[in-house]
PDB file of C-alpha atoms and ligand atoms in Angstrom:
ATOM      1  CA  MET T   1      55.374  72.659 147.133  1.00  0.00           C
ATOM      2  CA  ARG T   2      58.284  70.933 146.178  1.00  0.00           C
ATOM      3  CA  ASN T   3      59.320  71.561 142.286  1.00  0.00           C
ATOM      4  CA  ASP T   4      57.778  68.353 140.400  1.00  0.00           C
ATOM      5  CA  SER T   5      60.597  67.653 138.312  1.00  0.00           C
ATOM      6  CA  ASN T   6      58.205  65.542 135.739  1.00  0.00           C
ATOM      7  CA  LEU T   7      56.029  68.220 134.341  1.00  0.00           C
ATOM      8  CA  ASN T   8      53.844  65.372 133.062  1.00  0.00           C
ATOM      9  CA  ASN T   9      52.311  64.528 136.809  1.00  0.00           C
ATOM     10  CA  ILE T  10      48.437  65.277 136.260  1.00  0.00           C
ATOM     11  CA  ILE T  11      48.094  64.404 139.516  1.00  0.00           C
ATOM     12  CA  VAL T  12      50.852  65.465 142.628  1.00  0.00           C
ATOM     13  CA  PHE T  13      49.787  64.712 146.115  1.00  0.00           C
ATOM     14  CA  GLU T  14      52.562  66.022 148.565  1.00  0.00           C
ATOM     15  CA  LYS T  15      52.582  64.829 152.650  1.00  0.00           C
ATOM     16  CA  VAL T  16      48.550  64.849 152.553  1.00  0.00           C
ATOM     17  CA  GLY T  17      46.541  64.436 156.009  1.00  0.00           C
ATOM     18  CA  LYS T  18      43.044  64.012 155.987  1.00  0.00           C
ATOM     19  CA  ILE T  19      41.087  63.964 158.937  1.00  0.00           C
ATOM     20  CA  TYR T  20      36.862  63.504 159.170  1.00  0.00           C
ATOM     21  CA  GLU T  21      35.967  66.455 161.534  1.00  0.00           C
ATOM     22  CA  PRO T  22      34.276  66.649 164.198  1.00  0.00           C
ATOM     23  CA  GLN T  23      34.917  62.821 165.359  1.00  0.00           C
ATOM     24  CA  GLY T  24      39.237  63.091 164.357  1.00  0.00           C
ATOM     25  CA  ASP T  25      39.099  60.152 162.225  1.00  0.00           C
ATOM     26  CA  VAL T  26      42.257  60.040 160.871  1.00  0.00           C
ATOM     27  CA  ALA T  27      41.770  58.836 157.183  1.00  0.00           C
ATOM     28  CA  LEU T  28      45.129  59.710 155.779  1.00  0.00           C
ATOM     29  CA  LYS T  29      48.323  60.389 157.340  1.00  0.00           C
ATOM     30  CA  ASN T  30      51.258  61.736 155.227  1.00  0.00           C
ATOM     31  CA  VAL T  31      50.155  60.735 151.350  1.00  0.00           C
ATOM     32  CA  SER T  32      53.037  61.555 148.293  1.00  0.00           C
ATOM     33  CA  PHE T  33      52.124  59.882 144.672  1.00  0.00           C
ATOM     34  CA  SER T  34      52.028  61.255 141.076  1.00  0.00           C
ATOM     35  CA  VAL T  35      50.350  59.903 138.936  1.00  0.00           C
ATOM     36  CA  SER T  36      51.383  61.027 135.632  1.00  0.00           C
ATOM     37  CA  LYS T  37      49.259  62.089 131.569  1.00  0.00           C
ATOM     38  CA  GLY T  38      48.070  58.874 130.311  1.00  0.00           C
ATOM     39  CA  GLU T  39      48.987  56.414 132.835  1.00  0.00           C
ATOM     40  CA  PHE T  40      46.575  53.883 134.649  1.00  0.00           C
ATOM     41  CA  ALA T  41      47.398  53.809 138.875  1.00  0.00           C
ATOM     42  CA  CYS T  42      45.042  51.482 141.073  1.00  0.00           C
ATOM     43  CA  ILE T  43      44.906  52.251 144.168  1.00  0.00           C
ATOM     44  CA  ILE T  44      44.520  49.213 146.576  1.00  0.00           C
ATOM     45  CA  GLY T  45      44.834  47.836 150.195  1.00  0.00           C
ATOM     46  CA  PRO T  46      42.595  46.842 152.341  1.00  0.00           C
ATOM     47  CA  SER T  47      39.546  48.439 153.675  1.00  0.00           C
ATOM     48  CA  GLY T  48      39.661  51.349 155.783  1.00  0.00           C
ATOM     49  CA  CYS T  49      43.512  52.347 154.821  1.00  0.00           C
ATOM     50  CA  GLY T  50      42.185  55.685 152.701  1.00  0.00           C
ATOM     51  CA  LYS T  51      41.632  54.522 149.465  1.00  0.00           C
ATOM     52  CA  SER T  52      38.190  56.314 148.621  1.00  0.00           C
ATOM     53  CA  THR T  53      39.674  59.021 150.341  1.00  0.00           C
ATOM     54  CA  ILE T  54      41.808  59.952 147.988  1.00  0.00           C
ATOM     55  CA  LEU T  55      39.742  59.525 145.469  1.00  0.00           C
ATOM     56  CA  LYS T  56      37.197  61.993 147.291  1.00  0.00           C
ATOM     57  CA  ILE T  57      40.237  64.454 147.250  1.00  0.00           C
ATOM     58  CA  ILE T  58      40.668  64.204 143.536  1.00  0.00           C
ATOM     59  CA  SER T  59      37.588  64.419 142.261  1.00  0.00           C
ATOM     60  CA  GLY T  60      36.661  67.949 144.959  1.00  0.00           C
ATOM     61  CA  LEU T  61      34.611  65.997 146.694  1.00  0.00           C
ATOM     62  CA  ASP T  62      36.501  66.504 149.716  1.00  0.00           C
ATOM     63  CA  LYS T  63      39.505  68.604 150.436  1.00  0.00           C
ATOM     64  CA  GLU T  64      42.576  67.403 152.493  1.00  0.00           C
ATOM     65  CA  SER T  65      43.404  68.748 155.859  1.00  0.00           C
ATOM     66  CA  SER T  66      47.622  69.594 155.084  1.00  0.00           C
ATOM     67  CA  GLY T  67      49.470  68.916 152.859  1.00  0.00           C
ATOM     68  CA  ASP T  68      49.367  69.910 148.794  1.00  0.00           C
ATOM     69  CA  ILE T  69      47.774  69.035 145.811  1.00  0.00           C
ATOM     70  CA  ILE T  70      48.028  69.465 142.332  1.00  0.00           C
ATOM     71  CA  ILE T  71      44.991  68.017 140.031  1.00  0.00           C
ATOM     72  CA  PRO T  72      43.037  69.215 136.943  1.00  0.00           C
ATOM     73  CA  LYS T  73      40.042  70.849 136.983  1.00  0.00           C
ATOM     74  CA  ASN T  74      37.832  68.245 135.053  1.00  0.00           C
ATOM     75  CA  ILE T  75      37.545  64.978 136.645  1.00  0.00           C
ATOM     76  CA  SER T  76      34.195  61.966 136.095  1.00  0.00           C
ATOM     77  CA  MET T  77      34.312  59.117 138.898  1.00  0.00           C
ATOM     78  CA  VAL T  78      32.216  56.180 138.115  1.00  0.00           C
ATOM     79  CA  PHE T  79      30.942  54.999 140.931  1.00  0.00           C
ATOM     80  CA  GLN T  80      30.662  51.363 142.463  1.00  0.00           C
ATOM     81  CA  ASN T  81      26.774  51.005 140.972  1.00  0.00           C
ATOM     82  CA  GLY T  82      26.771  53.512 138.334  1.00  0.00           C
ATOM     83  CA  ALA T  83      25.028  56.033 140.115  1.00  0.00           C
ATOM     84  CA  LEU T  84      23.254  56.303 136.986  1.00  0.00           C
ATOM     85  CA  PHE T  85      19.761  58.127 136.340  1.00  0.00           C
ATOM     86  CA  PRO T  86      16.544  55.683 136.764  1.00  0.00           C
ATOM     87  CA  TRP T  87      14.218  57.834 134.463  1.00  0.00           C
ATOM     88  CA  LEU T  88      16.833  57.984 131.680  1.00  0.00           C
ATOM     89  CA  THR T  89      17.583  55.843 129.220  1.00  0.00           C
ATOM     90  CA  ALA T  90      21.279  54.461 128.444  1.00  0.00           C
ATOM     91  CA  TYR T  91      21.604  57.633 126.145  1.00  0.00           C
ATOM     92  CA  GLU T  92      20.210  59.952 127.617  1.00  0.00           C
ATOM     93  CA  ASN T  93      22.361  58.993 130.562  1.00  0.00           C
ATOM     94  CA  VAL T  94      25.570  59.455 128.225  1.00  0.00           C
ATOM     95  CA  ALA T  95      24.032  62.256 126.516  1.00  0.00           C
ATOM     96  CA  LEU T  96      23.829  63.785 130.017  1.00  0.00           C
ATOM     97  CA  GLY T  97      27.791  63.893 130.277  1.00  0.00           C
ATOM     98  CA  ALA T  98      28.444  65.067 127.120  1.00  0.00           C
ATOM     99  CA  ARG T  99      26.331  68.518 127.865  1.00  0.00           C
ATOM    100  CA  VAL T 100      28.614  69.242 130.112  1.00  0.00           C
ATOM    101  CA  LYS T 101      30.653  70.709 127.673  1.00  0.00           C
ATOM    102  CA  GLN T 102      28.575  70.821 124.708  1.00  0.00           C
ATOM    103  CA  GLN T 103      25.488  73.073 123.854  1.00  0.00           C
ATOM    104  CA  ASP T 104      24.853  71.393 119.769  1.00  0.00           C
ATOM    105  CA  LYS T 105      22.985  68.786 119.464  1.00  0.00           C
ATOM    106  CA  TYR T 106      25.127  66.710 116.264  1.00  0.00           C
ATOM    107  CA  GLU T 107      28.115  66.907 118.720  1.00  0.00           C
ATOM    108  CA  ILE T 108      25.567  65.866 121.764  1.00  0.00           C
ATOM    109  CA  ASP T 109      24.846  63.425 120.046  1.00  0.00           C
ATOM    110  CA  PHE T 110      28.075  62.371 118.014  1.00  0.00           C
ATOM    111  CA  ILE T 111      30.150  62.216 121.487  1.00  0.00           C
ATOM    112  CA  CYS T 112      27.088  59.692 122.800  1.00  0.00           C
ATOM    113  CA  GLN T 113      27.564  57.042 119.727  1.00  0.00           C
ATOM    114  CA  LYS T 114      31.163  57.519 119.912  1.00  0.00           C
ATOM    115  CA  TYR T 115      31.149  56.198 123.689  1.00  0.00           C
ATOM    116  CA  ILE T 116      28.213  54.234 123.550  1.00  0.00           C
ATOM    117  CA  LYS T 117      30.004  52.672 120.519  1.00  0.00           C
ATOM    118  CA  MET T 118      32.743  52.110 122.484  1.00  0.00           C
ATOM    119  CA  MET T 119      31.504  50.597 125.229  1.00  0.00           C
ATOM    120  CA  LYS T 120      29.837  48.199 123.288  1.00  0.00           C
ATOM    121  CA  LEU T 121      25.764  49.458 124.213  1.00  0.00           C
ATOM    122  CA  SER T 122      25.435  49.916 120.781  1.00  0.00           C
ATOM    123  CA  GLU T 123      21.808  47.693 120.852  1.00  0.00           C
ATOM    124  CA  PHE T 124      21.406  49.083 124.812  1.00  0.00           C
ATOM    125  CA  ALA T 125      20.907  52.477 124.377  1.00  0.00           C
ATOM    126  CA  ASP T 126      17.134  52.613 124.466  1.00  0.00           C
ATOM    127  CA  LYS T 127      17.161  50.818 127.682  1.00  0.00           C
ATOM    128  CA  TYR T 128      16.533  52.017 131.283  1.00  0.00           C
ATOM    129  CA  PRO T 129      18.538  51.146 133.384  1.00  0.00           C
ATOM    130  CA  ARG T 130      16.655  48.731 134.544  1.00  0.00           C
ATOM    131  CA  GLU T 131      15.860  47.081 131.903  1.00  0.00           C
ATOM    132  CA  LEU T 132      19.956  46.138 131.812  1.00  0.00           C
ATOM    133  CA  SER T 133      22.518  43.762 133.309  1.00  0.00           C
ATOM    134  CA  GLY T 134      24.720  45.467 136.433  1.00  0.00           C
ATOM    135  CA  GLY T 135      27.807  45.070 133.536  1.00  0.00           C
ATOM    136  CA  GLN T 136      25.739  47.105 131.206  1.00  0.00           C
ATOM    137  CA  ARG T 137      25.147  49.015 133.906  1.00  0.00           C
ATOM    138  CA  GLN T 138      28.384  49.906 135.160  1.00  0.00           C
ATOM    139  CA  ARG T 139      29.357  50.347 130.801  1.00  0.00           C
ATOM    140  CA  VAL T 140      26.898  53.111 130.175  1.00  0.00           C
ATOM    141  CA  GLY T 141      28.430  54.779 133.889  1.00  0.00           C
ATOM    142  CA  ILE T 142      31.819  55.013 132.330  1.00  0.00           C
ATOM    143  CA  ALA T 143      30.458  56.072 128.298  1.00  0.00           C
ATOM    144  CA  ARG T 144      28.730  58.846 130.421  1.00  0.00           C
ATOM    145  CA  ALA T 145      31.829  59.949 132.374  1.00  0.00           C
ATOM    146  CA  LEU T 146      33.900  59.568 129.395  1.00  0.00           C
ATOM    147  CA  ALA T 147      31.571  61.683 127.177  1.00  0.00           C
ATOM    148  CA  VAL T 148      32.690  64.924 129.462  1.00  0.00           C
ATOM    149  CA  ASP T 149      35.508  64.396 128.332  1.00  0.00           C
ATOM    150  CA  PRO T 150      37.627  64.579 131.170  1.00  0.00           C
ATOM    151  CA  ASP T 151      41.591  64.933 131.964  1.00  0.00           C
ATOM    152  CA  VAL T 152      41.341  62.353 134.607  1.00  0.00           C
ATOM    153  CA  LEU T 153      38.265  59.302 135.286  1.00  0.00           C
ATOM    154  CA  LEU T 154      38.414  58.147 138.669  1.00  0.00           C
ATOM    155  CA  LEU T 155      36.912  54.612 138.513  1.00  0.00           C
ATOM    156  CA  ASP T 156      35.751  53.598 142.237  1.00  0.00           C
ATOM    157  CA  GLU T 157      35.365  49.542 142.131  1.00  0.00           C
ATOM    158  CA  PRO T 158      33.628  49.758 139.025  1.00  0.00           C
ATOM    159  CA  PHE T 159      33.281  45.248 138.963  1.00  0.00           C
ATOM    160  CA  SER T 160      32.689  44.905 142.947  1.00  0.00           C
ATOM    161  CA  ALA T 161      29.021  44.140 142.370  1.00  0.00           C
ATOM    162  CA  LEU T 162      30.427  41.564 139.125  1.00  0.00           C
ATOM    163  CA  ASP T 163      30.555  38.394 138.110  1.00  0.00           C
ATOM    164  CA  ALA T 164      34.347  37.020 137.392  1.00  0.00           C
ATOM    165  CA  LYS T 165      33.220  36.466 133.626  1.00  0.00           C
ATOM    166  CA  ILE T 166      31.562  40.095 133.348  1.00  0.00           C
ATOM    167  CA  THR T 167      34.390  41.550 134.804  1.00  0.00           C
ATOM    168  CA  GLU T 168      37.145  39.551 132.700  1.00  0.00           C
ATOM    169  CA  GLU T 169      35.197  40.802 129.774  1.00  0.00           C
ATOM    170  CA  LEU T 170      34.817  44.947 131.191  1.00  0.00           C
ATOM    171  CA  HIS T 171      39.297  44.015 131.744  1.00  0.00           C
ATOM    172  CA  GLN T 172      39.160  43.484 127.854  1.00  0.00           C
ATOM    173  CA  ASP T 173      36.994  46.654 127.921  1.00  0.00           C
ATOM    174  CA  ILE T 174      37.980  49.130 129.675  1.00  0.00           C
ATOM    175  CA  LEU T 175      41.799  48.568 128.686  1.00  0.00           C
ATOM    176  CA  SER T 176      41.126  49.094 124.783  1.00  0.00           C
ATOM    177  CA  MET T 177      39.017  52.333 125.693  1.00  0.00           C
ATOM    178  CA  TRP T 178      42.031  54.099 127.970  1.00  0.00           C
ATOM    179  CA  GLN T 179      44.473  52.696 124.411  1.00  0.00           C
ATOM    180  CA  GLN T 180      41.944  54.608 122.315  1.00  0.00           C
ATOM    181  CA  THR T 181      40.929  57.474 124.452  1.00  0.00           C
ATOM    182  CA  GLN T 182      44.444  58.080 126.045  1.00  0.00           C
ATOM    183  CA  LYS T 183      42.869  58.757 129.429  1.00  0.00           C
ATOM    184  CA  THR T 184      44.626  59.682 132.780  1.00  0.00           C
ATOM    185  CA  ILE T 185      42.884  56.458 135.136  1.00  0.00           C
ATOM    186  CA  VAL T 186      42.774  56.351 138.709  1.00  0.00           C
ATOM    187  CA  MET T 187      41.026  53.696 139.537  1.00  0.00           C
ATOM    188  CA  VAL T 188      40.546  51.650 142.500  1.00  0.00           C
ATOM    189  CA  SER T 189      40.160  48.036 143.311  1.00  0.00           C
ATOM    190  CA  HIS T 190      39.657  45.264 146.550  1.00  0.00           C
ATOM    191  CA  SER T 191      42.048  42.889 144.447  1.00  0.00           C
ATOM    192  CA  ILE T 192      45.361  42.447 143.718  1.00  0.00           C
ATOM    193  CA  GLU T 193      45.390  40.315 140.412  1.00  0.00           C
ATOM    194  CA  GLU T 194      42.680  43.389 138.885  1.00  0.00           C
ATOM    195  CA  ALA T 195      45.782  45.625 139.569  1.00  0.00           C
ATOM    196  CA  ALA T 196      48.329  43.657 138.256  1.00  0.00           C
ATOM    197  CA  ALA T 197      46.420  42.850 135.196  1.00  0.00           C
ATOM    198  CA  LEU T 198      45.415  46.652 134.497  1.00  0.00           C
ATOM    199  CA  ALA T 199      47.652  49.201 135.637  1.00  0.00           C
ATOM    200  CA  ASP T 200      50.912  51.306 134.925  1.00  0.00           C
ATOM    201  CA  LYS T 201      51.540  52.302 138.734  1.00  0.00           C
ATOM    202  CA  ILE T 202      50.066  50.025 142.014  1.00  0.00           C
ATOM    203  CA  ILE T 203      50.080  52.386 144.914  1.00  0.00           C
ATOM    204  CA  LEU T 204      49.510  49.956 147.552  1.00  0.00           C
ATOM    205  CA  MET T 205      48.254  51.572 151.043  1.00  0.00           C
ATOM    206  CA  LYS T 206      47.863  50.182 154.796  1.00  0.00           C
ATOM    207  CA  THR T 207      46.079  52.548 157.376  1.00  0.00           C
ATOM    208  CA  GLY T 208      46.779  55.951 156.013  1.00  0.00           C
ATOM    209  CA  LEU T 209      49.986  55.392 154.526  1.00  0.00           C
ATOM    210  CA  ILE T 210      51.268  53.638 150.499  1.00  0.00           C
ATOM    211  CA  GLN T 211      53.403  50.737 151.671  1.00  0.00           C
ATOM    212  CA  LYS T 212      54.819  50.650 148.613  1.00  0.00           C
ATOM    213  CA  GLU T 213      54.391  51.521 145.106  1.00  0.00           C
ATOM    214  CA  PHE T 214      54.668  49.085 142.209  1.00  0.00           C
ATOM    215  CA  LYS T 215      55.716  50.448 139.130  1.00  0.00           C
ATOM    216  CA  ILE T 216      54.861  47.639 135.896  1.00  0.00           C
ATOM    217  CA  ASN T 217      56.320  47.056 132.647  1.00  0.00           C
ATOM    218  CA  LEU T 218      54.471  43.931 132.212  1.00  0.00           C
ATOM    219  CA  SER T 219      53.645  43.599 128.073  1.00  0.00           C
ATOM    220  CA  ARG T 220      49.827  43.766 127.137  1.00  0.00           C
ATOM    221  CA  PRO T 221      47.946  41.666 127.014  1.00  0.00           C
ATOM    222  CA  ARG T 222      48.740  39.739 130.297  1.00  0.00           C
ATOM    223  CA  HIS T 223      48.142  36.942 131.129  1.00  0.00           C
ATOM    224  CA  GLU T 224      47.927  35.668 134.430  1.00  0.00           C
ATOM    225  CA  GLN T 225      48.652  32.144 133.933  1.00  0.00           C
ATOM    226  CA  ALA T 226      52.223  33.422 133.030  1.00  0.00           C
ATOM    227  CA  PRO T 227      55.356  32.794 135.447  1.00  0.00           C
ATOM    228  CA  SER T 228      55.682  37.170 135.334  1.00  0.00           C
ATOM    229  CA  PHE T 229      52.565  37.537 136.100  1.00  0.00           C
ATOM    230  CA  GLN T 230      51.942  35.761 138.903  1.00  0.00           C
ATOM    231  CA  GLU T 231      55.428  36.337 140.373  1.00  0.00           C
ATOM    232  CA  LEU T 232      54.274  39.918 140.634  1.00  0.00           C
ATOM    233  CA  VAL T 233      50.387  38.881 142.136  1.00  0.00           C
ATOM    234  CA  ASN T 234      53.309  37.298 144.884  1.00  0.00           C
ATOM    235  CA  GLN T 235      55.393  39.999 145.701  1.00  0.00           C
ATOM    236  CA  ILE T 236      52.388  42.607 145.796  1.00  0.00           C
ATOM    237  CA  ARG T 237      50.568  40.071 147.878  1.00  0.00           C
ATOM    238  CA  ARG T 238      53.614  39.457 150.659  1.00  0.00           C
ATOM    239  CA  GLU T 239      53.625  43.191 150.639  1.00  0.00           C
ATOM    240  CA  PHE T 240      50.160  43.562 151.182  1.00  0.00           C
ATOM    241  CA  PHE T 241      49.843  40.804 154.136  1.00  0.00           C
ATOM    242  CA  LYS T 242      53.003  42.623 156.104  1.00  0.00           C
TER     243      LYS T 242
HETATM  244  P1  ADP N 301      38.595  52.590 152.032  1.00  0.00           P
HETATM  245  O1  ADP N 301      38.356  53.263 150.688  1.00  0.00           O
HETATM  246  O2  ADP N 301      40.540  51.712 151.861  1.00  0.00           O
HETATM  247  O3  ADP N 301      38.025  51.324 152.725  1.00  0.00           O
HETATM  248  P2  ADP N 301      38.547  54.975 153.129  1.00  0.00           P
HETATM  249  O4  ADP N 301      38.704  56.191 152.918  1.00  0.00           O
HETATM  250  O5  ADP N 301      36.335  54.706 152.935  1.00  0.00           O
HETATM  251  O6  ADP N 301      38.889  53.675 153.969  1.00  0.00           O
HETATM  252  O7  ADP N 301      38.067  55.376 155.005  1.00  0.00           O
HETATM  253  C1  ADP N 301      39.315  55.762 155.573  1.00  0.00           C
HETATM  254  C2  ADP N 301      39.144  56.112 157.080  1.00  0.00           C
HETATM  255  O8  ADP N 301      38.198  56.973 157.395  1.00  0.00           O
HETATM  256  C3  ADP N 301      37.979  55.222 157.563  1.00  0.00           C
HETATM  257  O9  ADP N 301      38.870  54.556 159.204  1.00  0.00           O
HETATM  258  C4  ADP N 301      36.688  55.570 157.843  1.00  0.00           C
HETATM  259  O10 ADP N 301      35.766  55.008 158.631  1.00  0.00           O
HETATM  260  C5  ADP N 301      37.659  56.887 158.105  1.00  0.00           C
HETATM  261  N1  ADP N 301      36.377  57.888 157.082  1.00  0.00           N
HETATM  262  C6  ADP N 301      35.970  57.929 155.686  1.00  0.00           C
HETATM  263  N2  ADP N 301      34.993  58.698 155.290  1.00  0.00           N
HETATM  264  C7  ADP N 301      34.345  59.251 156.639  1.00  0.00           C
HETATM  265  C8  ADP N 301      33.567  60.459 156.647  1.00  0.00           C
HETATM  266  N3  ADP N 301      33.334  60.910 156.573  1.00  0.00           N
HETATM  267  N4  ADP N 301      33.352  61.207 158.474  1.00  0.00           N
HETATM  268  C9  ADP N 301      34.705  59.832 159.196  1.00  0.00           C
HETATM  269  N5  ADP N 301      35.603  59.375 159.253  1.00  0.00           N
HETATM  270  C10 ADP N 301      35.239  58.715 157.826  1.00  0.00           C
END
């Protein structure tokens, strides 16, 4: 692997390829990128271009076929549907995350209270997943992932099943959580606007390759009506449909 000069990088992919055996499906061809500590990176691209494969490799759920990677040990993933345990309350789901690192019940309670409050779940802590809305379930999934105190938080299209208003509220709360915790976030999204609203860096993929990386310097909060925001979205859209 090249001697990466940026010591701040927490994730590095260097010429990574992924072939799914035994069919031989090529998911990634020659993918190189890095994510630095505390960065909010977003991977976008059409269906089947390899976004989830990258998340699976970062999370350790899958292994690259070629190339080199650097990934930290402690990673949490938030899935599209929250993937909560239905027989546990919101609080108990978050406590599962906290128990990954903590044994002391007072410490576990402290961690749960902190992230339940951060994700605005205080009044829903005793509810079961079936009693929660889709947005609330995602909030529990995020709180549970944070309770592990991960080096990197992976978000796999966390808002894809939610309506526009709930998504907008969650965007604000994810940004606030990110600013408070200073976590490194890698998120997969199918929305250019969402990526532009949230990320420091957008990695645009096309059929197993990175087509272009966009470094975003717009200050936050970003206003979707602002000409600079519109210009950025148009620039990404032009590349997306190339
Ligand atoms: P995306 O998340 O961008 O929709 P994926 O990473 O899921 O794309 O998939 C990239 C390619 O790899 C697709 O062609 C897909 O069919 C293939 N693929 C993904 N997972 C598997 C698997 N477990 N076995 C075989 N092929 C797979």
